[in-house]
Coordinates of N, CA, C and O in Angstrom, one line a residue:
X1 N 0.7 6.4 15.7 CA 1.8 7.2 15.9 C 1.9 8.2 14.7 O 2.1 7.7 13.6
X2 N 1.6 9.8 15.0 CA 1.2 10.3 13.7 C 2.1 11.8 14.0 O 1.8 12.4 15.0
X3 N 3.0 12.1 13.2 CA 3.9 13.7 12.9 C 3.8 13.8 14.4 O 3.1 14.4 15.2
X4 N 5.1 12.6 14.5 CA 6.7 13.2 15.7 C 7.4 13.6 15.4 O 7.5 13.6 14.2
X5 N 8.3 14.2 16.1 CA 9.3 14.7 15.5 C 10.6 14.0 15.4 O 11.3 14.3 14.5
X6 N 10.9 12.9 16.4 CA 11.7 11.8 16.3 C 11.1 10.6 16.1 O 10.6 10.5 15.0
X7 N 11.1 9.6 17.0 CA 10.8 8.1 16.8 C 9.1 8.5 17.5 O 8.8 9.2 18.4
X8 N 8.2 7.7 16.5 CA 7.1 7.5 17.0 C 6.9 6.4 18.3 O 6.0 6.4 19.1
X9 N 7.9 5.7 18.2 CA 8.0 4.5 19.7 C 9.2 4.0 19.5 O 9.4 3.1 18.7
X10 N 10.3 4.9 20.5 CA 11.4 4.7 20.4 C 11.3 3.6 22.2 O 10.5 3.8 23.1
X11 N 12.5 2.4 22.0 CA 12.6 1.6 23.4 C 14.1 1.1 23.7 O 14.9 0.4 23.1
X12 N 14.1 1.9 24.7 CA 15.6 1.7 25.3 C 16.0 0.6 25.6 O 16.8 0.1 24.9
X13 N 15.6 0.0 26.4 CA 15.7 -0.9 27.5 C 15.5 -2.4 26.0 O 14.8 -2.6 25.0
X14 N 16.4 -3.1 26.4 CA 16.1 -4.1 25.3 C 15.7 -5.5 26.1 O 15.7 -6.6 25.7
X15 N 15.2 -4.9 28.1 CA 14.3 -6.4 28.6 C 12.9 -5.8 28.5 O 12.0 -6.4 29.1
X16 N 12.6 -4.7 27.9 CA 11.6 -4.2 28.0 C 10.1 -5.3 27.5 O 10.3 -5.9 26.5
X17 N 9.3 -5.5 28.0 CA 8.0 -6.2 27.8 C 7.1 -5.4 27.0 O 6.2 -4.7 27.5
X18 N 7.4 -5.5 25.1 CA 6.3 -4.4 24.4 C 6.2 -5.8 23.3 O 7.0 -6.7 23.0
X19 N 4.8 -5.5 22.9 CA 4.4 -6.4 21.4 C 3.8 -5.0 20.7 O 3.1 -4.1 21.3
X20 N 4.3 -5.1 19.3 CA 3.6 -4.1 18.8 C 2.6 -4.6 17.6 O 3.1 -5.3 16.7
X21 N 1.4 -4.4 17.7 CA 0.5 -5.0 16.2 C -0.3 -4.3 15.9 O -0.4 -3.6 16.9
X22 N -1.2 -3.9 14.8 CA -2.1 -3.7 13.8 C -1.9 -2.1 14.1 O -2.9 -1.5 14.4
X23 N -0.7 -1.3 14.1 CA -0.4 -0.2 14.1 C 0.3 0.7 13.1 O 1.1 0.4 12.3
X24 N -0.3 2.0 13.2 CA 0.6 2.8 11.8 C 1.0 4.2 12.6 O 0.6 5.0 13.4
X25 N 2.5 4.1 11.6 CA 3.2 4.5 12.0 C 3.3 6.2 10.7 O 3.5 6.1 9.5
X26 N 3.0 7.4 11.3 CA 2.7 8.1 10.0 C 3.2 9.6 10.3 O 3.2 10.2 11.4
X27 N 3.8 10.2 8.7 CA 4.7 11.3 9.4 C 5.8 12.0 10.6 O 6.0 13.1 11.0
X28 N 6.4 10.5 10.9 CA 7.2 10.3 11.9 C 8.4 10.8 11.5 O 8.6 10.2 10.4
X29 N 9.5 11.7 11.9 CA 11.0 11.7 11.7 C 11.9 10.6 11.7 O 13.0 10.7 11.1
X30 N 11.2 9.1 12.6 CA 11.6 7.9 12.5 C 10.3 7.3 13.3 O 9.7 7.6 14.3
X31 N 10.1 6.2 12.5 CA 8.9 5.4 12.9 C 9.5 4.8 14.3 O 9.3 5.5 15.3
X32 N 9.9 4.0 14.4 CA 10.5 2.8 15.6 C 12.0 2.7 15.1 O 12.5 2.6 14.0
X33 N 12.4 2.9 16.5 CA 13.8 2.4 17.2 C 13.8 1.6 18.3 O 13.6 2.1 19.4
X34 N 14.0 0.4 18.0 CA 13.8 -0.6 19.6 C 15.4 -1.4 19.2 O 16.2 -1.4 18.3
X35 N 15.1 -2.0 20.5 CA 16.8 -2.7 20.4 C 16.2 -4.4 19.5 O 15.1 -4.9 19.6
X36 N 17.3 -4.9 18.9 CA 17.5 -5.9 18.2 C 17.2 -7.2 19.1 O 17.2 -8.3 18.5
X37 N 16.9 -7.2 20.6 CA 16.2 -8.3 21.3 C 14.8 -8.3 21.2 O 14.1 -9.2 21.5
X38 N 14.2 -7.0 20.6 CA 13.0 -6.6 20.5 C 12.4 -6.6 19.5 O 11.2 -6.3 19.5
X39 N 13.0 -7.0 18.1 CA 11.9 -7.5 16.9 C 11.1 -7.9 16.7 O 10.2 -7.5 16.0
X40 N 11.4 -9.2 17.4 CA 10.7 -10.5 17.1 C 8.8 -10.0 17.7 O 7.8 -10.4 17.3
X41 N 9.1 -9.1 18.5 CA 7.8 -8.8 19.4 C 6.8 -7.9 18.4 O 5.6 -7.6 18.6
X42 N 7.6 -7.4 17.2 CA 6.5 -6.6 16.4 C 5.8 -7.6 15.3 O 6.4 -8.6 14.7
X43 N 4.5 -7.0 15.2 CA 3.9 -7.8 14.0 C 4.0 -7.4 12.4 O 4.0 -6.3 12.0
X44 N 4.1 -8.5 11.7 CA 4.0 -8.4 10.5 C 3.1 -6.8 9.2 O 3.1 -6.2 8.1
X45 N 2.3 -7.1 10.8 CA 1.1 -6.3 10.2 C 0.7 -4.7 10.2 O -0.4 -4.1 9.9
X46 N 2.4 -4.1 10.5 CA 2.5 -2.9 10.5 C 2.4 -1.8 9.4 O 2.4 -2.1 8.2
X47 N 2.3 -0.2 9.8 CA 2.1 0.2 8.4 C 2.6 1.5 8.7 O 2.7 2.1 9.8
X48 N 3.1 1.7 7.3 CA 4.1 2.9 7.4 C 4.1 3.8 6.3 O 4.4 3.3 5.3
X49 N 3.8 5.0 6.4 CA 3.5 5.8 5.6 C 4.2 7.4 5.8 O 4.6 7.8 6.9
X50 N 4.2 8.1 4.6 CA 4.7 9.5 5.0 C 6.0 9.6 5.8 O 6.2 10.8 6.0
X51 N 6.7 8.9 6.2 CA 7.8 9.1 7.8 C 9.0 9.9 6.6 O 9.0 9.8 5.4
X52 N 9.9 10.7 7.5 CA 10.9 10.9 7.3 C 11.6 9.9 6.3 O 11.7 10.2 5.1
X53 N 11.9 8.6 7.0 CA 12.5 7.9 6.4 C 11.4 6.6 6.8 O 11.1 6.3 8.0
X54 N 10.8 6.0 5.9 CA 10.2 4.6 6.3 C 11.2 3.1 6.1 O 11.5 2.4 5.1
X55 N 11.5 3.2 8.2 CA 12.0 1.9 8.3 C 12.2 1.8 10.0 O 11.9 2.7 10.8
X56 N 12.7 0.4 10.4 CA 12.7 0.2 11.4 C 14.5 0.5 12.2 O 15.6 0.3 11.7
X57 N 14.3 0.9 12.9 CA 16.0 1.2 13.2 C 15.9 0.4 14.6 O 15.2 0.3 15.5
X58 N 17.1 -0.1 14.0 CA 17.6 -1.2 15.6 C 19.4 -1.9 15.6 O 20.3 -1.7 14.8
X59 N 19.5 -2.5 16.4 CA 20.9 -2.8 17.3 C 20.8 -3.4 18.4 O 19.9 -3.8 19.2
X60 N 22.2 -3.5 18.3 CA 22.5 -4.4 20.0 C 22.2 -5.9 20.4 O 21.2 -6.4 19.8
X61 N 22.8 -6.6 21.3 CA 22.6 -7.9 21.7 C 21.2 -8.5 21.4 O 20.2 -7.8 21.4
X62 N 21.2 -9.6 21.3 CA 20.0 -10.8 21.5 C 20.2 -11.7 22.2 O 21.1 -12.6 22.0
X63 N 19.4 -11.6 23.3 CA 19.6 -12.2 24.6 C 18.4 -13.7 24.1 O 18.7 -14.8 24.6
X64 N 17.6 -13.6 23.6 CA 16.7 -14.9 23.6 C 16.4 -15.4 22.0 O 16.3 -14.5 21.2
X65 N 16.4 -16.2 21.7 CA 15.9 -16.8 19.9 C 15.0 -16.4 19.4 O 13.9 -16.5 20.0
X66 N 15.0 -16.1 18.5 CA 13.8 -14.8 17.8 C 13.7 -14.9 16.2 O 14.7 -15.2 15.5
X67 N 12.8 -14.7 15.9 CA 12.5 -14.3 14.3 C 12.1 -13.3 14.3 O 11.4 -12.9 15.2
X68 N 12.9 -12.5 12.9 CA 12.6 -11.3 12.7 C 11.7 -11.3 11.6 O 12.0 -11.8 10.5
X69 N 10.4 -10.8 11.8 CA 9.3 -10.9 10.6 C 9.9 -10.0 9.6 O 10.5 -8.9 9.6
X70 N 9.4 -10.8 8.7 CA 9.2 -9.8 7.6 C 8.6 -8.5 7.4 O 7.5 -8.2 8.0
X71 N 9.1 -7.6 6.8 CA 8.6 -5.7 7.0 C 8.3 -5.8 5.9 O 8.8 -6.6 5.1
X72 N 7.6 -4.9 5.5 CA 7.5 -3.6 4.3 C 8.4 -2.7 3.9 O 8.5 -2.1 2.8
X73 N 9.4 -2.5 5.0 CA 10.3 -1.1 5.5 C 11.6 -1.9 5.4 O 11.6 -3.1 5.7
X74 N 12.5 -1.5 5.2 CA 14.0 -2.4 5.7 C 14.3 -1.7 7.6 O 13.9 -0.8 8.3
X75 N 15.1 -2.8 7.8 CA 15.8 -2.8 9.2 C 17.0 -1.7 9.0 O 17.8 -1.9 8.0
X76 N 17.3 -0.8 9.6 CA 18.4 -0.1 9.6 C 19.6 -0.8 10.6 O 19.2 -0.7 11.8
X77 N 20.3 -1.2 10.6 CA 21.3 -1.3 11.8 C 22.3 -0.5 12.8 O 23.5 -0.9 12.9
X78 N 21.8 0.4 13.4 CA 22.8 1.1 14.1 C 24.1 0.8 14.7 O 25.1 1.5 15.0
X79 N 23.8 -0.5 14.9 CA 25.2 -1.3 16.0 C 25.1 -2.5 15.6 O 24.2 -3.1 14.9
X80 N 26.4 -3.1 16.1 CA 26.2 -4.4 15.7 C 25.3 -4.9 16.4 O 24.9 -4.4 17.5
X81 N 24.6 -6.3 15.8 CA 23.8 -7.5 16.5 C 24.6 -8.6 17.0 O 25.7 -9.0 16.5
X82 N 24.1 -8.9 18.0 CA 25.3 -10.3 18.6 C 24.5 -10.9 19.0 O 23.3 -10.6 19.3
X83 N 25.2 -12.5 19.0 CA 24.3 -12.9 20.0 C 25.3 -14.2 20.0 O 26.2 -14.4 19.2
X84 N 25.0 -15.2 21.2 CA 25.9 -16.1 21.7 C 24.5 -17.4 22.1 O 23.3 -17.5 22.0
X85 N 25.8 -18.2 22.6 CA 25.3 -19.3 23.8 C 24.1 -19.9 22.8 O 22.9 -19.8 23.2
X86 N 24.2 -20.5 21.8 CA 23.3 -20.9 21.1 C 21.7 -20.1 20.6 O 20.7 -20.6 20.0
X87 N 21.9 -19.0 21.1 CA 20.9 -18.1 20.9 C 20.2 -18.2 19.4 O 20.7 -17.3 18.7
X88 N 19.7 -18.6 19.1 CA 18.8 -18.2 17.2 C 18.6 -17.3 16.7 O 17.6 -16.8 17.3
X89 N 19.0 -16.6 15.7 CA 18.2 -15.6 15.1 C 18.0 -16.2 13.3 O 18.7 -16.7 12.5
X90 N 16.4 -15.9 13.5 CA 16.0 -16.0 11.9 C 15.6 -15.1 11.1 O 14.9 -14.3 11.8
X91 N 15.7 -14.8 10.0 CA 15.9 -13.9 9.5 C 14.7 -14.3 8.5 O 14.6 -15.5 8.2
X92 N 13.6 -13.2 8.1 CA 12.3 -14.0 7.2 C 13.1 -13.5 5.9 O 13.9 -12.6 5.8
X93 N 12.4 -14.6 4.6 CA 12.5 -14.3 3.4 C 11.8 -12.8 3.2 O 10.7 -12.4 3.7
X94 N 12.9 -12.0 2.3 CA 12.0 -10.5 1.9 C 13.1 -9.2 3.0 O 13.1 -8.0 3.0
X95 N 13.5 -9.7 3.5 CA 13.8 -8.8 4.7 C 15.3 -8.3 4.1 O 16.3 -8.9 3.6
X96 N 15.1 -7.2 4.2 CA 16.3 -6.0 3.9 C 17.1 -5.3 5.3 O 16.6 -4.3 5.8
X97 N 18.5 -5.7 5.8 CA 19.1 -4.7 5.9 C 20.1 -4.0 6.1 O 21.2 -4.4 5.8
X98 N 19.7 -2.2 6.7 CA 20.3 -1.9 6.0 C 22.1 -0.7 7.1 O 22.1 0.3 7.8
X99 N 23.1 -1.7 6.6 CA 24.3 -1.6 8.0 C 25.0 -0.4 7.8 O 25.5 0.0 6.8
X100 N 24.9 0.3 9.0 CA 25.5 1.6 8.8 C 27.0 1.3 9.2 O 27.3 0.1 9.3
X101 N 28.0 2.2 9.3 CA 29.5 1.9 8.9 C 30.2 1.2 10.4 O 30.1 1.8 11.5
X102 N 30.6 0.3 10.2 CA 31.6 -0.3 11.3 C 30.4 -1.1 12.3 O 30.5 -1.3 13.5
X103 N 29.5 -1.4 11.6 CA 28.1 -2.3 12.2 C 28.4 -3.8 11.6 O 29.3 -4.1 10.9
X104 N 27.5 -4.4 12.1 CA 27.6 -6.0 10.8 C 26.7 -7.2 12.2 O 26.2 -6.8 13.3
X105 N 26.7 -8.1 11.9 CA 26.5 -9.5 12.3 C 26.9 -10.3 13.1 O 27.0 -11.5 12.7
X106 N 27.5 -10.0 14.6 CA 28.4 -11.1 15.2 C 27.6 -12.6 15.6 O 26.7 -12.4 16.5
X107 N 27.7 -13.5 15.4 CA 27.3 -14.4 15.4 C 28.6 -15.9 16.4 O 29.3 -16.8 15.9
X108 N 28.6 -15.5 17.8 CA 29.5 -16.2 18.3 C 28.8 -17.7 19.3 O 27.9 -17.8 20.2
X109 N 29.6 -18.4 18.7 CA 28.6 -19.8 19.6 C 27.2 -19.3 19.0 O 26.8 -20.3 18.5
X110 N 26.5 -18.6 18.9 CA 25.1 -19.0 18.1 C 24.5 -19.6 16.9 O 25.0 -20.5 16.3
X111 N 23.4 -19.2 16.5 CA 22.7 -20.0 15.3 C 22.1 -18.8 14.4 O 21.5 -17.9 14.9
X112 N 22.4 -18.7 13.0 CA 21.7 -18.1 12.4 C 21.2 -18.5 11.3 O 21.9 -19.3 10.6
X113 N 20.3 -18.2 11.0 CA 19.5 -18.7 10.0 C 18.5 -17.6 9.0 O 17.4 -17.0 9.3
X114 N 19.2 -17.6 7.9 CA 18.7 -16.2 6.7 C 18.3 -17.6 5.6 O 19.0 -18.4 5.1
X115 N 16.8 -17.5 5.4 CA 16.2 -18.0 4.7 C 15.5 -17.2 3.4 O 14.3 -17.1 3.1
X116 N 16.4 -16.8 2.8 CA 15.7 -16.0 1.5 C 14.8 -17.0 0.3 O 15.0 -18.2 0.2
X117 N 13.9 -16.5 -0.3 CA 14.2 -17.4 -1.6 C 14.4 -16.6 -2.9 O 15.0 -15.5 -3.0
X118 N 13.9 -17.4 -3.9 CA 14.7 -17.0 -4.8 C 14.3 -15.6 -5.6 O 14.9 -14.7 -6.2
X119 N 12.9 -15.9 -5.4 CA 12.2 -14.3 -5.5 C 11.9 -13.0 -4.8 O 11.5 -11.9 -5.2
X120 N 12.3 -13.6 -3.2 CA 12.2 -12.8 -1.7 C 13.5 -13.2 -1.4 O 13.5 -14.3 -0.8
X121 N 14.4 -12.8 -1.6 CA 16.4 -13.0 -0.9 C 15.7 -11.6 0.0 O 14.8 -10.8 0.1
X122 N 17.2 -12.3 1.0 CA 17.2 -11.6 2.4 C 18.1 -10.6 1.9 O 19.2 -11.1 1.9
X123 N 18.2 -9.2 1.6 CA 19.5 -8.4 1.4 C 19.9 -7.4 2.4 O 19.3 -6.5 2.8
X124 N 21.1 -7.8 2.7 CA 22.3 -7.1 3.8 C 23.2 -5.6 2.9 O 23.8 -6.0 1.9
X125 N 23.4 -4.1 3.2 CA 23.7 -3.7 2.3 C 24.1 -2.6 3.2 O 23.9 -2.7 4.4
X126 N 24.9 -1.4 2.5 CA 25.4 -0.6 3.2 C 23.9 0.7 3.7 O 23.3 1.0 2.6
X127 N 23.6 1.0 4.3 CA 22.3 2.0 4.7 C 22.7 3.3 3.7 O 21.8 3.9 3.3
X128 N 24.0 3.9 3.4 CA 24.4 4.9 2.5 C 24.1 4.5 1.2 O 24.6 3.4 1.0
X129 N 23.5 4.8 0.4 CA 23.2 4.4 -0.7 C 24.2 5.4 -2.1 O 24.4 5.3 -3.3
X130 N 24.5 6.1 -1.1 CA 25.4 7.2 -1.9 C 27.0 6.5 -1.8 O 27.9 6.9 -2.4
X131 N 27.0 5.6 -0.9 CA 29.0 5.2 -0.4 C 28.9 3.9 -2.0 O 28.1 3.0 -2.3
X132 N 29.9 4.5 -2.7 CA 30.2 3.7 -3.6 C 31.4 2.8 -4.2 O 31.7 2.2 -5.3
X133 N 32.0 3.0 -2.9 CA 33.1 1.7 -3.0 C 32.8 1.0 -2.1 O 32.0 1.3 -1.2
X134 N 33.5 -0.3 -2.2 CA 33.3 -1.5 -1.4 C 33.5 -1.1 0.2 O 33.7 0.0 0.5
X135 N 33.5 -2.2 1.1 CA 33.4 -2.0 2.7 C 32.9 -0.9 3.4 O 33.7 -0.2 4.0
X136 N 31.4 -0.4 3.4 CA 31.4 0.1 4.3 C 30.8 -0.3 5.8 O 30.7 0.5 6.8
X137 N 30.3 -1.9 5.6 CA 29.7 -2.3 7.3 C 30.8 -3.2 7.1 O 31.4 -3.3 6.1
X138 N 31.1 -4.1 8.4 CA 32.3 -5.2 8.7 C 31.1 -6.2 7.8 O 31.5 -6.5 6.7
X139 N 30.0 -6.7 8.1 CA 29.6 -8.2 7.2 C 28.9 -9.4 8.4 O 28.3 -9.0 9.4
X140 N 29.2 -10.5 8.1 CA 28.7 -11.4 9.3 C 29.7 -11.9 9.5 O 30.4 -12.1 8.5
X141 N 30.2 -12.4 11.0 CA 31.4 -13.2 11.5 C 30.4 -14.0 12.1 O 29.5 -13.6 12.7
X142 N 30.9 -15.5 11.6 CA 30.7 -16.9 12.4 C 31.6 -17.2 13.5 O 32.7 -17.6 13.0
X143 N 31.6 -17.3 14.4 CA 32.7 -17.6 15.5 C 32.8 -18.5 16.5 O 32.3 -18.1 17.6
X144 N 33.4 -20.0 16.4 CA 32.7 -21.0 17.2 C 31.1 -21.3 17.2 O 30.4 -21.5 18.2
X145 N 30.7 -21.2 16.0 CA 29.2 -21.3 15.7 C 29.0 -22.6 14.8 O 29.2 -22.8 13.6
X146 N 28.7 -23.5 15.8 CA 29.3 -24.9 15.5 C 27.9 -25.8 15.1 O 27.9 -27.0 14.7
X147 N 26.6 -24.9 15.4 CA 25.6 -25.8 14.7 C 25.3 -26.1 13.3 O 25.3 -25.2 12.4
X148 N 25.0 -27.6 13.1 CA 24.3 -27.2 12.2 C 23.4 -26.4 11.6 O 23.2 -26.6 10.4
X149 N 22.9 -25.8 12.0 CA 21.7 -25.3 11.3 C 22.0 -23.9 10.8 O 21.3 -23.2 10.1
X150 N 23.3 -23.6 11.2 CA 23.7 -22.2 10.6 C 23.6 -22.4 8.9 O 24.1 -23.2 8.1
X151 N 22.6 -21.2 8.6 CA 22.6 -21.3 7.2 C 22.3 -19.7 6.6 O 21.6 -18.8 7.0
X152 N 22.9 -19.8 5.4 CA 22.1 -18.2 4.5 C 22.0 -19.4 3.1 O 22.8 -20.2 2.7
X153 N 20.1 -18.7 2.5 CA 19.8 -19.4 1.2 C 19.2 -18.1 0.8 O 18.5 -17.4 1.5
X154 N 19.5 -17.9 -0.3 CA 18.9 -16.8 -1.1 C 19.1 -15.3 -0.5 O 18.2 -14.4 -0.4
X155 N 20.7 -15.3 -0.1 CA 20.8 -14.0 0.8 C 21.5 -13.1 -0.4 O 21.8 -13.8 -1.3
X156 N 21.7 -12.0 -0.4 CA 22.6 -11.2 -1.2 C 23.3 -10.1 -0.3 O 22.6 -9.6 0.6
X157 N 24.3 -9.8 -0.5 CA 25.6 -8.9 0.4 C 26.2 -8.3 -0.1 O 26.9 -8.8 -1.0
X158 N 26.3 -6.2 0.2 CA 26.9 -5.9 -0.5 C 27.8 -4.9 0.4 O 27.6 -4.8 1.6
X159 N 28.7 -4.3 -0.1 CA 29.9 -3.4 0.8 C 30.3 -3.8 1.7 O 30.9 -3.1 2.5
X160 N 29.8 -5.5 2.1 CA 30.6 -5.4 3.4 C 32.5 -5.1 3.5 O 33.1 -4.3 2.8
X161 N 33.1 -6.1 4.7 CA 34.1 -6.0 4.7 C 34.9 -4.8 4.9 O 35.9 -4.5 4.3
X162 N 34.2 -3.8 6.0 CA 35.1 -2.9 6.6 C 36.4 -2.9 7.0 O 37.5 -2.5 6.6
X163 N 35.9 -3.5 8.4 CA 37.1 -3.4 9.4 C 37.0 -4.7 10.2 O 35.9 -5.3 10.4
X164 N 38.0 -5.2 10.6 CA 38.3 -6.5 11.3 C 37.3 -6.4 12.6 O 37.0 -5.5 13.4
X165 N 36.8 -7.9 12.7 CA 36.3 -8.2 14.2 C 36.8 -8.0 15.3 O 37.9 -8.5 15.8
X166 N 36.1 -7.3 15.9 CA 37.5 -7.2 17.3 C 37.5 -8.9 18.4 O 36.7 -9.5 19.0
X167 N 38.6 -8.9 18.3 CA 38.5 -10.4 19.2 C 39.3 -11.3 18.2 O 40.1 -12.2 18.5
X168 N 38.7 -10.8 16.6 CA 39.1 -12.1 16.1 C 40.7 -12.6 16.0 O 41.4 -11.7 15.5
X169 N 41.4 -13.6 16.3 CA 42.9 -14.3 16.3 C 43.9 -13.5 14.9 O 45.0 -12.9 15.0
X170 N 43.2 -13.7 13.9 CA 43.5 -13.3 12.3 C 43.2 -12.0 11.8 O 43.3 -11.9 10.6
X171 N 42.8 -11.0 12.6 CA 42.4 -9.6 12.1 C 41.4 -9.9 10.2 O 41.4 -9.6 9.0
X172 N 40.8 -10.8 11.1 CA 39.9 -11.4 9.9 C 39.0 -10.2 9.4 O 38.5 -9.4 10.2
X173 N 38.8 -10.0 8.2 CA 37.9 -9.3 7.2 C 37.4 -9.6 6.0 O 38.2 -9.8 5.0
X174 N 35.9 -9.6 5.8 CA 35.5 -10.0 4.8 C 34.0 -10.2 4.8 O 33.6 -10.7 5.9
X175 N 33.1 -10.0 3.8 CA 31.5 -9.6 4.0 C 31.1 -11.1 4.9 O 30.2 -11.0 5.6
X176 N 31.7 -12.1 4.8 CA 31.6 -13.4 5.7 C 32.7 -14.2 5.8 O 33.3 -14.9 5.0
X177 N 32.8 -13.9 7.3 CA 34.1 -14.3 8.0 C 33.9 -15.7 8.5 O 33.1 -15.5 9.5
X178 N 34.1 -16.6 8.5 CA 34.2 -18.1 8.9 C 35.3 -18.2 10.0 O 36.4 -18.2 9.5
X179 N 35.3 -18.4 11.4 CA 36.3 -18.8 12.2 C 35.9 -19.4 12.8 O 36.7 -19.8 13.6
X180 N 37.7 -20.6 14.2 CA 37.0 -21.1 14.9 C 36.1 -22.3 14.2 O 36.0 -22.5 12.9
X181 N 35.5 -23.0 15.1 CA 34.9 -24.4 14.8 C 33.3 -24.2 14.3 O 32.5 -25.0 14.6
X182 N 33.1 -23.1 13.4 CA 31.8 -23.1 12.6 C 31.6 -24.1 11.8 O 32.5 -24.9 11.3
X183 N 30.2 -24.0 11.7 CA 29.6 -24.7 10.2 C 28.2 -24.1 10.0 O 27.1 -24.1 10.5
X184 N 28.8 -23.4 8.9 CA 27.9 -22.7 7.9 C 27.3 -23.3 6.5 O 28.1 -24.0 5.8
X185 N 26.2 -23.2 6.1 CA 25.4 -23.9 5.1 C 25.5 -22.8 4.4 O 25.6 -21.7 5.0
X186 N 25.4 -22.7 2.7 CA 25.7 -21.6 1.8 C 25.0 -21.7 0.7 O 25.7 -22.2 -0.1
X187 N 23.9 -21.5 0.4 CA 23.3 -21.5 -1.1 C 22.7 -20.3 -1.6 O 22.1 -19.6 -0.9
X188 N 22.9 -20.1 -2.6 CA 22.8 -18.8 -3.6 C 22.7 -17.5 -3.0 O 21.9 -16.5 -3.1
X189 N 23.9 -17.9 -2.3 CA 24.4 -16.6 -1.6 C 25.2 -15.6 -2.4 O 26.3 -16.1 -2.6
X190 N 25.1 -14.0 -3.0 CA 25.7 -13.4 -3.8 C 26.0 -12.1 -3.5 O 26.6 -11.4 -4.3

C-alpha cells in the first residue's frame, strides 16, 4: 500500500473476513483503519514507513476474544471499544494507545487482560499530545466484569477521566472506573 491519499486499507464492516501479513504500509495519509473486532486478524509483522501519521486507527465493538498484537505504530482509538458476554480482549506487552476525546475502554460482563512488563508497559494516553490538562478520554470502566482474570500489569494511564459512562448508576468518572460486581487484578499500574 504505497502514497494514498487516505487509508491504504481502510474496513468498514467489522464481520468482514481480512488477515493482513508480511505487508507495508508506505506514504499513506493513514495506513489502516479497521474496526476494533478486526485486530487481532493483522500480523505482527507489519511495516510502516513514510505515512502521514504512522499508526493503526480503530474502534467499535468486539464481538469475539482476540489479542491485539503487538505494533511498531500505536493504536489510535476513534470510539470507544466494548465488549460484553464474557468476550476477551488481550492486550500485548509494548502496545500503545492512543484515545481520542470522549473515547475509552468499556468493558461490561467481559474479560480484559493488559499484560505489560516492566520494560514493555502497555500505555493508554490521550492521542493529542498537545492537550495538557488532565481528562481528555473517559479511561476503562469495569462493569459487572466479574472474572477473574481481569487484569492490567505494567500498564501506565494518562489524561483519562473525561466524562462519565453512560449507563453508569453513579455518574462514575475516573481513568479506572470499578463498578457493579467486578474483579479487577492491579499491578504496577501508574
Amino acid at each position: 500500500f504505497e502514497n494514498n491519499l487516505h487509508a491504504g486499507l481502510k474496513v468498514n464492516d467489522p464481520n468482514a473476513k481480512v488477515t493482513v501479513a508480511s505487508s507495508s504500509f508506505t506514504q499513506n495519509g493513514l495506513p489502516l483503519d479497521i474496526p476494533a473486532n478486526l485486530i487481532a486478524k493483522l500480523a505482527s509483522d507489519l511495516r510502516f514507513e513514510n505515512n502521514e501519521k504512522d499508526h493503526i486507527r480503530t474502534g467499535g465493538h468486539i464481538y469475539e476474544s482476540a489479542v491485539w498484537p503487538a505494533s511498531s505504530v500505536p493504536y489510535p482509538i476513534a470510539s470507544i471499544i466494548s465488549f460484553e458476554d464474557h468476550v476477551k480482549l488481550t492486550l500485548s506487552a509494548n502496545s500503545v494507545l492512543l484515545f481520542d476525546s470522549d473515547t475509552g475502554i468499556s468493558v461490561k460482563s467481559g474479560i480484559l487482560v493488559a499484560d505489560g512488563k516492566e520494560n514493555d508497559p502497555i500505555v493508554m494516553k490521550a492521542s493529542d499530545p498537545s492537550f495538557m490538562s488532565q481528562g481528555f478520554w473517559r479511561g476503562v470502566w469495569f462493569d459487572d466484569s466479574s472474572s477473574a482474570e481481569n487484569r492490567l500489569t505494567h500498564v501506565e494511564i494518562y489524561k483519562a477521566g473525561y466524562s462519565q459512562w453512560h449507563g453508569s448508576a453513579d455518574g462514575s468518572r475516573g481513568a479506572l472506573v470499578i463498578s457493579g460486581d467486578s474483579k479487577v487484578q492491579l499491578s504496577n499500574v501508574h
